[in-house]
Tab-separated table of C-alpha atoms in Angstrom:
chain	number	residue	atom	x	y	z
A	1	MET	CA	47.613	12.033	3.115
A	2	SER	CA	45.955	13.970	5.863
A	3	GLY	CA	47.061	11.447	8.418
A	4	GLN	CA	50.669	12.228	7.567
A	5	ILE	CA	50.417	16.000	8.045
A	6	ASP	CA	51.062	17.135	11.550
A	7	GLU	CA	47.930	18.982	12.651
A	8	GLY	CA	49.886	21.490	14.736
A	9	LEU	CA	52.209	22.268	11.828
A	10	ARG	CA	49.278	22.658	9.521
A	11	SER	CA	47.475	25.161	11.713
A	12	GLU	CA	50.740	27.012	12.298
A	13	LEU	CA	51.289	27.261	8.528
A	14	GLN	CA	47.685	28.364	8.082
A	15	ARG	CA	48.239	31.173	10.538
A	16	GLN	CA	51.174	32.293	8.410
A	17	GLY	CA	49.028	32.348	5.289
A	18	ILE	CA	50.037	28.987	3.850
A	19	TRP	CA	47.282	26.492	3.303
A	20	VAL	CA	48.410	22.906	3.184
A	21	THR	CA	46.063	20.156	2.199
A	22	SER	CA	46.166	16.636	0.877
A	23	MET	CA	44.823	15.020	-2.221
A	24	GLN	CA	42.340	13.091	-0.097
A	25	ASP	CA	41.025	16.158	1.692
A	26	LEU	CA	40.694	18.053	-1.568
A	27	TYR	CA	38.968	15.148	-3.243
A	28	ASN	CA	36.532	14.590	-0.378
A	29	TRP	CA	35.882	18.331	-0.057
A	30	GLY	CA	34.926	18.437	-3.714
A	31	ARG	CA	32.713	15.382	-3.453
A	32	ARG	CA	30.878	16.401	-0.319
A	33	SER	CA	30.305	19.930	-1.563
A	34	SER	CA	28.422	18.900	-4.675
A	35	ILE	CA	26.249	15.928	-3.838
A	36	TRP	CA	23.692	15.725	-6.580
A	37	PRO	CA	20.559	13.875	-5.503
A	38	LEU	CA	18.459	11.821	-7.855
A	39	GLN	CA	15.233	13.656	-8.578
A	40	PHE	CA	12.413	11.366	-7.582
A	41	GLY	CA	9.930	11.139	-4.755
A	42	LEU	CA	7.597	8.372	-3.676
A	43	ALA	CA	5.120	9.811	-1.196
A	44	CYS	CA	4.548	12.611	1.302
A	45	CYS	CA	8.241	12.611	2.340
A	46	ALA	CA	8.951	13.906	-1.144
A	47	ILE	CA	7.024	17.075	-0.288
A	48	GLU	CA	9.378	17.670	2.628
A	49	MET	CA	12.309	16.937	0.338
A	50	ILE	CA	11.029	19.559	-2.112
A	51	ALA	CA	10.661	22.025	0.758
A	52	THR	CA	14.245	21.256	1.778
A	53	ALA	CA	15.452	22.059	-1.696
A	54	ALA	CA	13.384	25.243	-1.949
A	55	SER	CA	14.367	28.692	-0.716
A	56	ARG	CA	13.402	28.550	2.966
A	57	TYR	CA	15.549	25.557	3.902
A	58	ASP	CA	17.810	25.837	0.865
A	59	LEU	CA	19.728	22.638	0.358
A	60	ALA	CA	21.969	24.675	-1.959
A	61	ARG	CA	23.836	25.913	1.108
A	62	PHE	CA	25.293	22.417	1.321
A	63	GLY	CA	25.840	21.892	-2.385
A	64	GLY	CA	22.930	19.521	-2.879
A	65	GLU	CA	20.492	21.610	-4.840
A	66	ILE	CA	21.072	20.099	-8.257
A	67	PHE	CA	18.476	17.330	-8.422
A	68	ARG	CA	19.313	15.242	-11.458
A	69	PRO	CA	16.555	13.612	-13.483
A	70	SER	CA	18.953	10.866	-14.619
A	71	PRO	CA	20.576	8.283	-12.353
A	72	ARG	CA	23.717	8.522	-14.493
A	73	GLN	CA	24.394	12.008	-13.129
A	74	ALA	CA	23.343	11.446	-9.520
A	75	ASP	CA	25.471	10.787	-6.434
A	76	LEU	CA	22.752	10.424	-3.855
A	77	MET	CA	19.476	8.576	-3.809
A	78	ILE	CA	16.977	9.996	-1.311
A	79	VAL	CA	14.352	7.297	-0.879
A	80	ALA	CA	11.606	9.693	0.162
A	81	GLY	CA	8.431	7.815	0.929
A	82	THR	CA	6.645	4.489	0.937
A	83	VAL	CA	8.264	1.885	-1.268
A	84	THR	CA	5.523	-0.355	-2.581
A	85	LYS	CA	6.471	-3.821	-3.685
A	86	LYS	CA	5.513	-2.878	-7.203
A	87	MET	CA	7.956	0.047	-7.109
A	88	ALA	CA	10.847	-1.731	-5.342
A	89	PRO	CA	12.426	-3.312	-8.467
A	90	GLN	CA	12.518	0.094	-10.158
A	91	ILE	CA	14.252	1.646	-7.118
A	92	VAL	CA	16.910	-1.075	-7.150
A	93	ARG	CA	17.322	-0.655	-10.900
A	94	LEU	CA	17.786	3.113	-10.517
A	95	TYR	CA	20.363	2.488	-7.806
A	96	ASN	CA	22.219	0.082	-10.074
A	97	GLN	CA	22.285	2.697	-12.807
A	98	MET	CA	23.942	5.302	-10.591
A	99	PRO	CA	27.730	5.583	-10.987
A	100	ASP	CA	30.052	5.025	-8.042
A	101	PRO	CA	30.505	6.561	-5.547
A	102	LYS	CA	26.858	6.570	-4.605
A	103	TYR	CA	24.991	7.054	-1.374
A	104	VAL	CA	21.479	6.361	-0.122
A	105	ILE	CA	19.423	8.272	2.424
A	106	SER	CA	16.405	6.337	3.664
A	107	MET	CA	13.960	9.112	4.500
A	108	GLY	CA	11.022	8.540	6.810
A	109	ALA	CA	9.418	5.630	8.621
A	110	CYS	CA	8.194	3.955	5.422
A	111	ALA	CA	11.548	3.821	3.689
A	112	ILE	CA	13.143	2.526	6.898
A	113	SER	CA	10.707	-0.205	7.840
A	114	GLY	CA	7.391	0.136	6.033
A	115	GLY	CA	6.227	2.541	8.731
A	116	PRO	CA	2.468	2.653	9.260
A	117	PHE	CA	2.043	0.236	6.350
A	118	LYS	CA	4.370	-2.366	7.845
A	119	GLN	CA	1.645	-4.958	8.195
A	120	GLY	CA	0.309	-4.420	4.698
A	121	TYR	CA	0.708	-6.909	1.891
A	122	ASN	CA	1.844	-4.385	-0.684
A	123	VAL	CA	4.570	-2.360	1.031
A	124	LEU	CA	8.252	-3.176	1.191
A	125	LYS	CA	9.406	-3.312	4.816
A	126	GLY	CA	12.395	-1.048	4.292
A	127	ILE	CA	14.500	-0.291	1.236
A	128	ASP	CA	17.561	-1.673	3.049
A	129	ARG	CA	16.304	-5.129	2.148
A	130	TYR	CA	17.716	-4.650	-1.328
A	131	ILE	CA	20.261	-1.815	-1.315
A	132	PRO	CA	22.744	-0.559	1.306
A	133	VAL	CA	21.637	2.588	3.133
A	134	ASP	CA	24.052	5.210	4.480
A	135	VAL	CA	21.784	7.446	6.570
A	136	TYR	CA	18.360	6.714	8.037
A	137	ILE	CA	16.040	9.578	9.015
A	138	PRO	CA	13.138	8.703	11.299
A	139	GLY	CA	9.943	10.738	11.142
A	140	CYS	CA	6.591	10.624	9.464
A	141	PRO	CA	7.469	12.642	7.495
A	142	PRO	CA	10.796	14.020	8.772
A	143	ARG	CA	10.993	17.791	8.816
A	144	PRO	CA	13.315	19.524	6.346
A	145	GLU	CA	15.753	20.173	9.202
A	146	ALA	CA	16.003	16.414	9.673
A	147	LEU	CA	16.833	15.933	6.018
A	148	LEU	CA	19.438	18.681	6.254
A	149	HIS	CA	20.878	16.922	9.287
A	150	ALA	CA	21.020	13.658	7.359
A	151	PHE	CA	22.702	15.485	4.504
A	152	MET	CA	25.333	16.866	6.866
A	153	GLU	CA	25.836	13.423	8.370
A	154	LEU	CA	26.460	12.123	4.873
A	155	GLN	CA	28.961	14.919	4.254
A	156	ARG	CA	30.710	13.960	7.479
A	157	LYS	CA	30.840	10.374	6.275
A	158	ILE	CA	32.284	11.391	2.901
A	159	ASP	CA	34.845	13.590	4.652
A	160	GLY	CA	36.074	10.646	6.636
A	161	GLN	CA	36.464	8.291	3.699
A	162	LYS	CA	39.986	7.131	2.893
A	163	LEU	CA	41.338	6.861	-0.633
A	164	THR	CA	43.914	4.179	0.085
A	165	GLY	CA	44.643	1.553	2.628
A	166	ASP	CA	42.686	-1.359	3.960
A	167	ASN	CA	39.784	0.717	5.232
A	168	ARG	CA	39.398	2.792	2.082
A	169	ALA	CA	35.998	3.862	0.869
A	170	GLU	CA	33.694	1.109	-0.300
A	171	HIS	CA	33.497	2.315	-3.874
A	172	LEU	CA	37.308	2.077	-4.186
A	173	ASN	CA	37.276	-1.557	-3.185
A	174	PRO	CA	36.983	-3.668	-6.355
A	175	ALA	CA	35.504	-6.549	-4.386
A	176	GLN	CA	32.579	-4.412	-3.238
A	177	PRO	CA	29.561	-4.831	-5.526
A	178	SER	CA	28.092	-1.657	-6.933
A	179	GLU	CA	25.016	-3.331	-8.364
A	180	PHE	CA	22.522	-5.472	-6.539
A	181	PRO	CA	20.080	-8.041	-7.890
A	182	VAL	CA	16.708	-6.621	-8.895
A	183	PRO	CA	13.865	-8.526	-7.194
A	184	ALA	CA	11.353	-10.232	-9.452
A	185	PHE	CA	7.567	-10.066	-9.239
A	186	GLY	CA	6.501	-13.390	-7.767
A	187	ALA	CA	3.161	-15.121	-7.432
A	188	HIS	CA	2.697	-14.037	-3.809
A	189	ASP	CA	5.531	-11.651	-2.981
A	190	LEU	CA	8.728	-10.201	-4.370
A	191	GLU	CA	11.347	-12.856	-5.034
A	192	PRO	CA	13.500	-12.874	-3.020
A	193	PRO	CA	11.734	-10.956	-0.217
A	194	ALA	CA	15.146	-9.583	0.863
A	195	ASN	CA	18.723	-9.729	-0.370
A	196	PRO	CA	20.612	-11.726	2.295
A	197	ASP	CA	23.930	-10.148	1.207
A	198	VAL	CA	22.652	-6.709	2.181
A	199	PHE	CA	19.957	-7.267	4.770
A	200	GLU	CA	20.007	-9.049	8.047
A	201	PRO	CA	16.879	-8.870	10.165
A	202	PRO	CA	17.572	-6.938	13.358
A	203	LYS	CA	18.152	-9.120	16.362
A	204	ILE	CA	16.358	-7.611	19.283
A	205	GLU	CA	17.006	-8.497	22.856
A	206	ARG	CA	13.572	-9.378	24.135
A	207	THR	CA	13.885	-8.699	27.816
B	1	MET	CA	-40.174	11.594	-10.985
B	2	PHE	CA	-38.913	8.820	-8.758
B	3	LEU	CA	-36.528	10.800	-6.619
B	4	SER	CA	-36.750	14.174	-5.031
B	5	ARG	CA	-34.693	16.923	-6.596
B	6	ARG	CA	-32.924	17.698	-3.358
B	7	ARG	CA	-29.193	17.676	-3.712
B	8	SER	CA	-27.518	14.333	-2.916
B	9	SER	CA	-30.686	12.833	-1.598
B	10	ALA	CA	-30.542	9.097	-1.347
B	11	PRO	CA	-33.815	7.433	-2.260
B	12	ASP	CA	-35.806	5.908	0.567
B	13	VAL	CA	-37.215	2.423	0.331
B	14	GLU	CA	-40.463	3.733	-1.142
B	15	SER	CA	-38.841	5.360	-4.122
B	16	LEU	CA	-36.612	2.315	-4.501
B	17	GLU	CA	-39.836	0.333	-4.851
B	18	GLN	CA	-40.770	2.685	-7.671
B	19	ILE	CA	-37.401	2.285	-9.359
B	20	LYS	CA	-37.670	-1.482	-8.985
B	21	GLY	CA	-41.162	-1.417	-10.487
B	22	GLY	CA	-40.076	0.773	-13.363
B	23	ALA	CA	-37.029	-1.344	-14.146
B	24	GLU	CA	-38.920	-4.615	-13.962
B	25	ALA	CA	-41.558	-3.228	-16.289
B	26	ALA	CA	-38.935	-1.995	-18.742
B	27	VAL	CA	-36.820	-5.159	-18.688
B	28	PRO	CA	-38.994	-8.262	-18.923
B	29	GLY	CA	-37.738	-11.079	-16.718
B	30	ALA	CA	-35.551	-8.874	-14.569
B	31	LYS	CA	-35.497	-9.775	-10.907
B	32	ILE	CA	-34.632	-6.996	-8.490
B	33	ASP	CA	-34.519	-7.240	-4.715
B	34	ILE	CA	-34.391	-4.342	-2.304
B	35	ILE	CA	-31.786	-4.750	0.393
B	36	PRO	CA	-32.752	-2.476	3.288
B	37	ASN	CA	-30.127	-0.625	5.253
B	38	PRO	CA	-31.501	0.255	8.683
B	39	GLY	CA	-28.359	2.189	9.644
B	40	PRO	CA	-28.113	5.961	10.008
B	41	SER	CA	-27.193	6.426	6.349
B	42	GLN	CA	-30.472	4.805	5.251
B	43	GLN	CA	-28.839	3.830	1.980
B	44	SER	CA	-30.902	0.871	0.921
B	45	SER	CA	-29.829	-0.758	-2.273
B	46	LEU	CA	-31.091	-2.723	-5.258
B	47	LEU	CA	-29.837	-6.244	-5.827
B	48	ILE	CA	-29.905	-6.923	-9.553
B	49	ASP	CA	-29.803	-10.363	-11.112
B	50	ASN	CA	-26.705	-10.919	-13.228
B	51	GLU	CA	-28.523	-12.023	-16.355
B	52	HIS	CA	-30.457	-8.784	-16.843
B	53	ALA	CA	-27.997	-6.428	-15.144
B	54	ALA	CA	-26.808	-4.771	-18.346
B	55	ALA	CA	-30.383	-4.025	-19.485
B	56	VAL	CA	-31.494	-2.827	-16.043
B	57	VAL	CA	-28.511	-0.501	-15.743
B	58	LYS	CA	-29.167	0.805	-19.243
B	59	PHE	CA	-32.699	1.589	-18.104
B	60	LEU	CA	-31.413	3.392	-14.993
B	61	HIS	CA	-29.027	5.338	-17.181
B	62	ASP	CA	-31.446	6.263	-19.966
B	63	ASP	CA	-34.798	6.659	-18.205
B	64	PRO	CA	-35.663	10.367	-18.477
B	65	ALA	CA	-36.941	10.598	-14.894
B	66	LEU	CA	-33.913	8.834	-13.395
B	67	ARG	CA	-31.011	9.736	-15.739
B	68	LEU	CA	-28.429	8.110	-13.444
B	69	ASP	CA	-25.633	9.201	-15.739
B	70	PHE	CA	-22.717	9.105	-13.315
B	71	CYS	CA	-21.150	6.085	-11.605
B	72	SER	CA	-19.152	7.628	-8.795
B	73	ASN	CA	-17.973	4.517	-7.055
B	74	ALA	CA	-17.677	0.789	-7.591
B	75	THR	CA	-16.332	-1.527	-4.950
B	76	GLY	CA	-16.291	-5.160	-3.925
B	77	VAL	CA	-17.416	-6.978	-0.818
B	78	ASP	CA	-16.382	-10.452	0.244
B	79	TRP	CA	-18.998	-12.462	2.103
B	80	LEU	CA	-17.715	-15.660	3.674
B	81	ASP	CA	-19.799	-18.748	4.279
B	82	ARG	CA	-21.882	-18.100	7.339
B	83	THR	CA	-24.435	-19.873	9.454
B	84	VAL	CA	-27.685	-18.156	10.306
B	85	LYS	CA	-29.668	-19.242	13.326
B	86	LYS	CA	-33.354	-19.412	12.588
B	87	THR	CA	-36.298	-20.290	14.726
B	88	VAL	CA	-39.084	-21.941	12.834
B	89	LYS	CA	-42.466	-22.941	14.111
B	90	VAL	CA	-42.821	-26.646	13.541
B	91	LYS	CA	-45.809	-28.831	14.173
B	92	ARG	CA	-44.891	-31.721	16.398
B	93	VAL	CA	-46.890	-34.467	17.999
B	94	ILE	CA	-46.158	-34.290	21.695
B	95	ASP	CA	-47.937	-36.626	24.119
B	96	GLY	CA	-50.382	-37.602	21.390
B	97	GLU	CA	-51.292	-33.975	20.878
B	98	GLU	CA	-50.287	-31.839	17.885
B	99	LYS	CA	-48.566	-28.653	19.006
B	100	GLU	CA	-46.680	-25.808	17.402
B	101	VAL	CA	-43.159	-25.676	18.748
B	102	ASP	CA	-40.341	-23.191	18.113
B	103	GLU	CA	-37.371	-25.065	16.754
B	104	ALA	CA	-33.992	-23.447	16.318
B	105	HIS	CA	-31.826	-24.688	13.519
B	106	GLU	CA	-28.778	-23.391	11.752
B	107	GLU	CA	-28.766	-22.669	8.093
B	108	LEU	CA	-25.574	-22.431	6.059
B	109	VAL	CA	-25.522	-19.427	3.749
B	110	PRO	CA	-22.809	-20.063	1.165
B	111	GLY	CA	-20.349	-17.230	0.609
B	112	TYR	CA	-20.329	-14.970	-2.410
B	113	LEU	CA	-18.586	-11.912	-3.781
B	114	GLU	CA	-20.484	-8.717	-4.322
B	115	ALA	CA	-19.921	-5.641	-6.476
B	116	VAL	CA	-21.534	-2.409	-5.271
B	117	TYR	CA	-22.037	0.635	-7.490
B	118	HIS	CA	-23.113	4.129	-6.466
B	119	LEU	CA	-25.012	5.882	-9.243
B	120	TYR	CA	-25.815	9.580	-9.330
B	121	SER	CA	-27.590	11.851	-11.752
B	122	MET	CA	-25.744	14.916	-12.928
B	123	THR	CA	-28.812	16.017	-14.869
B	124	HIS	CA	-31.293	15.880	-12.009
B	125	LYS	CA	-28.818	16.280	-9.144
B	126	HIS	CA	-30.002	13.260	-7.238
B	127	GLY	CA	-28.547	10.079	-5.913
B	128	PRO	CA	-26.932	7.889	-4.925
B	129	VAL	CA	-28.851	4.867	-6.056
B	130	VAL	CA	-26.887	1.920	-4.766
B	131	ILE	CA	-26.978	-1.237	-6.844
B	132	ARG	CA	-25.408	-4.581	-6.082
B	133	MET	CA	-24.637	-7.739	-7.973
B	134	ARG	CA	-23.611	-11.049	-6.450
B	135	THR	CA	-21.523	-13.900	-7.797
B	136	VAL	CA	-22.656	-17.472	-7.457
B	137	ASP	CA	-19.741	-18.445	-5.218
B	138	ARG	CA	-16.303	-17.343	-4.044
B	139	ALA	CA	-14.402	-19.534	-6.505
B	140	LYS	CA	-11.478	-18.162	-8.459
B	141	GLY	CA	-13.470	-17.741	-11.642
B	142	ALA	CA	-16.426	-15.918	-10.085
B	143	ARG	CA	-18.122	-13.795	-12.735
B	144	LEU	CA	-20.329	-10.737	-12.981
B	145	PRO	CA	-21.454	-8.664	-15.954
B	146	SER	CA	-19.438	-5.503	-16.469
B	147	LEU	CA	-21.114	-2.107	-16.250
B	148	THR	CA	-18.312	-0.422	-18.193
B	149	PRO	CA	-20.377	-0.388	-21.426
B	150	SER	CA	-22.839	1.933	-19.626
B	151	TYR	CA	-20.384	3.825	-17.398
B	152	ARG	CA	-16.917	4.554	-18.675
B	153	SER	CA	-15.895	5.557	-15.136
B	154	ALA	CA	-16.419	1.970	-13.966
B	155	GLU	CA	-13.560	0.696	-16.109
B	156	PHE	CA	-10.661	1.256	-13.695
B	157	GLN	CA	-12.775	0.517	-10.643
B	158	GLU	CA	-13.855	-2.828	-12.017
B	159	ARG	CA	-10.211	-3.547	-12.748
B	160	GLU	CA	-9.480	-2.763	-9.117
B	161	ILE	CA	-12.269	-5.093	-7.966
B	162	PHE	CA	-10.850	-7.777	-10.228
B	163	ASP	CA	-7.369	-7.146	-8.834
B	164	LEU	CA	-8.271	-7.227	-5.160
B	165	TYR	CA	-11.331	-9.516	-5.035
B	166	GLY	CA	-10.958	-11.659	-8.132
B	167	ILE	CA	-14.353	-11.000	-9.697
B	168	ARG	CA	-14.175	-11.403	-13.470
B	169	PHE	CA	-16.318	-8.880	-15.328
B	170	ASP	CA	-17.824	-10.166	-18.556
B	171	GLY	CA	-17.833	-7.512	-21.241
B	172	HIS	CA	-15.050	-5.433	-19.686
B	173	PRO	CA	-12.821	-4.061	-22.470
B	174	ASP	CA	-9.485	-4.426	-20.668
B	175	LEU	CA	-9.640	-6.641	-17.598
B	176	ARG	CA	-6.128	-6.693	-16.138
B	177	ARG	CA	-4.725	-6.154	-12.676
B	178	ILE	CA	-4.400	-2.462	-11.948
B	179	LEU	CA	-2.603	-2.152	-8.589
B	180	MET	CA	-0.716	-5.383	-8.108
B	181	TRP	CA	1.663	-6.774	-10.703
B	182	ASP	CA	0.462	-9.089	-13.445
B	183	GLU	CA	2.289	-12.123	-12.044
B	184	PHE	CA	0.522	-11.782	-8.683
B	185	GLN	CA	-1.934	-14.598	-8.057
B	186	ASP	CA	-3.738	-13.756	-4.821
B	187	TYR	CA	-6.684	-11.481	-4.153
B	188	PRO	CA	-5.581	-9.424	-1.165
B	189	MET	CA	-8.917	-7.951	-0.097
B	190	ARG	CA	-10.576	-11.331	0.301
B	191	LYS	CA	-11.168	-12.180	3.913
B	192	ASP	CA	-9.266	-15.463	3.743
B	193	TYR	CA	-6.168	-13.869	2.201
B	194	ARG	CA	-2.932	-14.494	4.061
B	195	GLU	CA	-0.247	-11.919	3.389
B	196	PRO	CA	3.348	-13.067	2.955
B	197	ASP	CA	5.231	-13.408	6.207
B	198	ASP	CA	7.853	-10.804	5.375
B	199	TYR	CA	8.437	-8.820	8.527
B	200	GLU	CA	10.627	-10.052	11.302
B	201	TYR	CA	10.924	-7.153	13.658
B	202	GLU	CA	8.002	-6.083	15.788
B	203	PRO	CA	8.738	-4.097	18.930
B	204	THR	CA	5.279	-4.055	20.504
B	205	PRO	CA	3.247	-6.907	19.032
B	206	HIS	CA	-0.398	-7.438	19.912
B	207	ASP	CA	-3.389	-9.430	18.653
B	208	ASP	CA	-2.820	-10.927	15.187
B	209	VAL	CA	0.627	-9.396	15.010
B	210	LEU	CA	1.505	-11.015	18.327
B	211	ALA	CA	0.533	-14.422	16.968
B	212	LYS	CA	2.707	-13.732	13.957
B	213	ALA	CA	5.627	-12.443	16.008
B	214	ARG	CA	5.539	-15.619	18.104
B	215	GLU	CA	6.524	-17.576	15.025
B	216	HIS	CA	9.710	-15.530	14.856
B	217	TYR	CA	10.714	-15.055	18.464
B	218	ALA	CA	11.027	-17.060	21.594
B	219	PRO	CA	8.084	-16.258	23.864
B	220	ARG	CA	8.537	-13.718	26.617
B	221	PRO	CA	5.659	-14.766	28.832
B	222	TYR	CA	5.991	-11.912	31.315
B	223	LEU	CA	5.436	-9.352	28.559
B	224	ASP	CA	3.328	-11.039	25.897
B	225	GLY	CA	-0.289	-11.756	26.512
B	226	ALA	CA	-2.364	-11.732	29.669
B	227	GLU	CA	-2.779	-15.489	29.681
B	228	ASN	CA	0.816	-15.939	30.788
B	229	ILE	CA	0.796	-13.243	33.387
B	230	THR	CA	1.060	-15.737	36.241
B	231	ALA	CA	4.128	-17.317	34.716
B	232	GLN	CA	6.442	-14.489	35.726
B	233	PRO	CA	10.099	-15.370	36.167
B	234	GLN	CA	11.210	-15.893	39.740
């Protein structure tokens, strides 16, 4: 384990032409270098996501260029755009169909909180009401650089994940659910309006 | 020729009179009112009675001089119950003498739902002719005749009106909700619709949102609302 290798010894060995690594580092390096996003977009943020994947911004530099059209082959869900209440159950279902380990980037004001449509009757006030989110990107829409930054943040997170021990990565913990209940279409709203196991309304200090 | 051939020229009230006359002559029993629009757009409209709407619209569509062959837009309007103040001259006996007196009284106009269609002619390059139909009341089963048999393009738009306003269109081939899910029971564009209370966090609430936010948070009188401005903390 990387924690057990003396950092000074490792760099000394590296200087002598010997590269020492650990199973965990190798495993995380492989995972973070080939994050395959799920290929779907919801609104204008998707246009920025497409630009990020295209040649000018080139998500391929970070190993994320292979957008998969099937959730079975995807590691990352980029929720790019407004999640309407009619679409929300399908998003949760797609998330449930992704294999572990899986990550979610909530891209743009709409996916975070409903954004400019927050007071509307038909828009979900943030995808984190139903599924856990790893990285939030503010912006309306965020620029491709912001998505790249979020991608690098996610890579940093994956790099830091432990394979064993008490604080090992969530997907290695058998008690951690990998599927979440799909909300049902109700008479007036989605039922339930939020999953209390995942979502807690933010407590703001009103001073 | 009822309308000028100028491109996208809306008919003025005079030519609407002609259209009304032509339609009423072609469809016996049809009752058409002209609703003036004094605004800058000058788009006055024809109010068509529901019973003869299908025949009147068929006339507008088929008449060689009109040929309104394209329905570009159909939308709904919700009119709540409202009171109109009217002054009426009433004869009254005052001091043993009969006099005409102005008397103000309020009249209740019951609410209704309205469907508005904008018709153009691709053949003659004129329009729009705006037509309206009104339901009897705002009840859940409010009905209007469908114009989809005459205009295929009205099909989805009438579904949208049904979805958001709850007007049922008789004669529509496939009247289902189009935007909201099938299990949904409300009509969100009606003025008395109350959306579900599903947002908790509001950093800078004001107006309606402030009233809503107050249900979630303890009041902060020195920040919310001018009425509490004197109640600043010591």
